[in-house]
Tab-separated table of C-alpha atoms in Angstrom:
chain	number	residue	atom	x	y	z
W	1	MET	CA	108.064	-98.472	216.484
W	2	LYS	CA	109.690	-97.662	213.129
W	3	LYS	CA	106.700	-95.541	212.181
W	4	LEU	CA	106.960	-93.564	215.455
W	5	LEU	CA	110.696	-93.062	214.885
W	6	ALA	CA	110.078	-91.840	211.315
W	7	ILE	CA	107.416	-89.377	212.498
W	8	SER	CA	109.728	-88.094	215.251
W	9	ILE	CA	112.601	-87.562	212.802
W	10	ALA	CA	110.294	-85.799	210.326
W	11	ALA	CA	108.988	-83.506	213.085
W	12	ILE	CA	112.526	-82.606	214.141
W	13	LEU	CA	113.569	-81.896	210.564
W	14	LEU	CA	110.490	-79.779	209.846
W	15	THR	CA	110.944	-77.808	213.065
W	16	GLY	CA	114.596	-77.175	212.206
W	17	CYS	CA	113.609	-75.893	208.779
W	18	ALA	CA	111.012	-73.438	210.078
W	19	SER	CA	111.538	-70.003	208.666
W	20	THR	CA	112.405	-67.067	210.877
W	21	SER	CA	111.326	-63.542	210.283
W	22	VAL	CA	113.972	-60.815	210.270
W	23	ASN	CA	113.109	-57.151	210.443
W	24	TYR	CA	115.572	-54.373	209.808
W	25	VAL	CA	115.159	-51.305	211.994
W	26	ASP	CA	116.908	-47.962	212.210
W	27	PRO	CA	120.240	-48.636	214.008
W	28	THR	CA	120.038	-45.177	215.586
W	29	GLY	CA	116.575	-45.843	217.031
W	30	VAL	CA	116.153	-46.134	220.779
W	31	ASP	CA	116.667	-49.682	222.096
W	32	THR	CA	114.588	-50.324	225.228
W	33	THR	CA	114.885	-54.099	225.282
W	34	SER	CA	116.843	-54.292	228.561
W	35	ILE	CA	118.605	-52.342	231.276
W	36	ASP	CA	121.966	-53.685	230.083
W	37	PHE	CA	124.393	-51.574	228.051
W	38	ASN	CA	123.126	-51.554	224.461
W	39	SER	CA	123.452	-49.879	221.062
W	40	THR	CA	121.574	-46.745	222.134
W	41	ASP	CA	123.970	-46.316	225.049
W	42	LEU	CA	126.992	-46.791	222.782
W	43	GLN	CA	125.745	-44.226	220.263
W	44	THR	CA	124.614	-41.548	222.716
W	45	THR	CA	127.681	-41.968	224.910
W	46	THR	CA	130.231	-41.671	222.141
W	47	GLN	CA	128.404	-38.802	220.446
W	48	LYS	CA	128.133	-36.766	223.654
W	49	MET	CA	131.696	-37.427	224.773
W	50	ILE	CA	133.316	-36.696	221.405
W	51	ASP	CA	131.228	-33.551	220.896
W	52	GLU	CA	132.337	-32.337	224.350
W	53	MET	CA	135.938	-33.288	223.638
W	54	LEU	CA	136.059	-31.495	220.297
W	55	SER	CA	134.615	-28.316	221.813
W	56	SER	CA	136.894	-28.264	224.875
W	57	LYS	CA	139.576	-25.618	225.388
W	58	ALA	CA	142.235	-28.274	225.982
W	59	ILE	CA	141.610	-29.870	222.593
W	60	TYR	CA	141.470	-26.475	220.907
W	61	ARG	CA	144.969	-25.747	222.257
W	62	ILE	CA	146.492	-28.903	220.749
W	63	THR	CA	144.686	-28.602	217.405
W	64	ALA	CA	144.846	-24.805	216.893
W	65	ASN	CA	148.088	-24.876	214.885
W	66	LYS	CA	146.410	-27.092	212.231
W	67	GLU	CA	148.936	-29.886	212.801
W	68	LEU	CA	146.922	-33.049	213.401
W	69	PRO	CA	147.787	-34.600	216.781
W	70	ILE	CA	148.575	-38.303	216.617
W	71	LEU	CA	146.856	-40.567	219.131
W	72	PHE	CA	146.817	-44.233	219.981
W	73	PHE	CA	144.025	-46.044	221.795
W	74	SER	CA	145.235	-47.929	224.834
W	75	GLY	CA	141.794	-49.434	225.411
W	76	ILE	CA	138.580	-49.113	227.364
W	77	LYS	CA	138.506	-51.318	230.441
W	78	ASN	CA	135.239	-53.119	231.164
W	79	GLU	CA	134.689	-52.861	234.923
W	80	THR	CA	131.033	-53.903	234.742
W	81	ASN	CA	129.509	-57.230	235.710
W	82	GLU	CA	128.287	-57.816	232.143
W	83	HIS	CA	129.913	-58.541	228.810
W	84	ILE	CA	130.427	-55.292	226.887
W	85	ASN	CA	132.310	-55.255	223.607
W	86	THR	CA	134.672	-52.387	224.440
W	87	LYS	CA	136.291	-52.645	221.007
W	88	MET	CA	133.022	-51.302	219.562
W	89	LEU	CA	133.292	-48.299	221.888
W	90	GLU	CA	136.934	-47.747	220.880
W	91	ASN	CA	136.172	-48.043	217.168
W	92	THR	CA	133.228	-45.649	217.392
W	93	VAL	CA	135.293	-43.067	219.294
W	94	SER	CA	138.314	-43.308	216.975
W	95	THR	CA	136.109	-43.166	213.852
W	96	ARG	CA	134.412	-39.986	215.046
W	97	LEU	CA	137.748	-38.380	215.990
W	98	ILE	CA	139.437	-39.290	212.701
W	99	ASN	CA	136.422	-38.148	210.693
W	100	SER	CA	136.373	-34.830	212.567
W	101	GLY	CA	139.545	-33.967	210.647
W	102	ASN	CA	141.304	-32.979	213.884
W	103	PHE	CA	143.212	-36.173	214.766
W	104	GLN	CA	145.183	-39.060	213.365
W	105	PHE	CA	145.574	-42.459	215.027
W	106	THR	CA	148.265	-45.087	215.053
W	107	ASP	CA	147.001	-48.654	215.310
W	108	MET	CA	149.143	-50.531	217.803
W	109	SER	CA	147.335	-53.785	217.015
W	110	GLN	CA	148.865	-53.746	213.509
W	111	VAL	CA	152.531	-53.041	214.365
W	112	LYS	CA	153.574	-56.662	213.830
W	113	ASN	CA	151.825	-56.828	210.435
W	114	VAL	CA	153.348	-53.509	209.316
W	115	LYS	CA	156.841	-54.697	210.330
W	116	GLU	CA	156.361	-57.938	208.395
W	117	GLN	CA	155.355	-55.951	205.286
W	118	ILE	CA	158.312	-53.562	205.614
W	119	ASP	CA	160.684	-56.518	206.076
W	120	TYR	CA	159.197	-58.201	203.010
W	121	GLN	CA	159.631	-55.045	200.931
W	122	ASN	CA	163.213	-54.439	202.062
W	123	TYR	CA	164.698	-57.930	202.440
W	124	SER	CA	162.836	-60.396	200.199
W	125	GLY	CA	164.351	-59.245	196.924
W	126	MET	CA	160.817	-59.227	195.500
W	127	VAL	CA	160.180	-55.467	195.675
W	128	ASP	CA	161.922	-52.711	193.703
W	129	GLN	CA	163.925	-50.864	196.368
W	130	ASN	CA	162.945	-47.505	194.863
W	131	ASP	CA	159.328	-48.337	195.811
W	132	ALA	CA	159.991	-50.082	199.146
W	133	VAL	CA	158.808	-48.413	202.339
W	134	LYS	CA	161.853	-47.735	204.502
W	135	MET	CA	162.190	-48.784	208.131
W	136	GLY	CA	162.148	-46.022	210.748
W	137	GLN	CA	159.861	-43.581	208.948
W	138	GLN	CA	156.749	-43.928	211.102
W	139	VAL	CA	155.651	-41.198	213.482
W	140	GLY	CA	155.061	-41.722	217.161
W	141	ALA	CA	151.822	-40.942	218.922
W	142	LYS	CA	151.986	-37.901	221.158
W	143	TYR	CA	148.737	-38.694	222.964
W	144	MET	CA	147.176	-41.818	224.456
W	145	MET	CA	143.423	-42.275	224.737
W	146	TYR	CA	142.026	-44.725	227.253
W	147	GLY	CA	139.029	-45.181	229.478
W	148	SER	CA	136.712	-47.389	231.433
W	149	ILE	CA	133.090	-48.381	231.797
W	150	ALA	CA	131.734	-49.326	235.212
W	151	ASN	CA	128.282	-50.043	236.571
W	152	ILE	CA	126.207	-50.349	239.724
W	153	ASN	CA	123.202	-52.669	239.797
W	154	ALA	CA	120.419	-52.076	242.291
W	155	SER	CA	117.062	-53.711	242.844
W	156	ASN	CA	114.189	-54.011	245.239
W	157	SER	CA	111.086	-56.154	245.179
W	158	SER	CA	109.471	-54.132	242.396
W	159	GLN	CA	112.239	-52.578	240.330
W	160	GLN	CA	115.756	-53.043	238.938
W	161	SER	CA	118.141	-50.328	237.885
W	162	ASN	CA	121.532	-50.229	236.227
W	163	PHE	CA	123.823	-47.203	236.460
W	164	PHE	CA	126.769	-46.886	234.036
W	165	LEU	CA	129.715	-44.505	234.201
W	166	ILE	CA	131.790	-44.262	231.025
W	167	THR	CA	135.050	-42.314	231.272
W	168	LEU	CA	137.510	-41.342	228.527
W	169	LYS	CA	140.910	-39.711	229.087
W	170	LEU	CA	143.518	-38.191	226.782
W	171	MET	CA	147.073	-38.205	228.107
W	172	ASP	CA	150.129	-36.370	226.790
W	173	VAL	CA	152.578	-39.280	226.451
W	174	GLN	CA	155.722	-37.177	226.889
W	175	LYS	CA	154.546	-35.254	229.949
W	176	GLY	CA	152.383	-37.982	231.488
W	177	VAL	CA	149.539	-35.566	232.220
W	178	ILE	CA	145.882	-35.963	231.358
W	179	ILE	CA	144.929	-33.035	229.144
W	180	TRP	CA	141.249	-33.936	228.705
W	181	GLN	CA	138.785	-36.172	230.489
W	182	GLY	CA	135.116	-36.752	229.849
W	183	GLU	CA	132.417	-38.894	231.367
W	184	LYS	CA	128.880	-39.956	230.590
W	185	GLN	CA	126.432	-41.297	233.110
W	186	ILE	CA	123.481	-43.529	232.211
W	187	ARG	CA	120.802	-44.824	234.569
W	188	LYS	CA	118.255	-47.345	233.341
W	189	ILE	CA	115.240	-48.764	235.169
């Protein structure tokens, strides 16, 4: 009995220590592993939508005077029946827009941290007041970017398909009007 127990424990330990093989592949390569939303969809969607946005007449009008419009990202709502990391979509979109040299973003998720730092600099007595960042000097975002991703699943006895609709909108915060909207459709079988 003890011998059988020792063999069982050794087998479990050896199985747990088995090496796994990891292969690195081109992150921009086409991923055909499933009909779910994947890295290829994220990359092609954001590239197409941002390219269309940057070449639109509406965006030309707000960037023509060489003053960089300030945006904030309100979020991308996941309306699908699967888990999609919408923060990855938001980060990819904002990175491409910032790196285009045409936009600046405020990061609403960091407001609390920025306020804590400004309070520390101004009220702790630890920072030379000539170097302290002053309260009330930030700029407000003039535009809000937001969007959604939705899907429709369909199947029959021989095939499954998944249709995705990704929508992005840019709203003028003061006027409350949408000045640009783009969408990308993906169908996978």
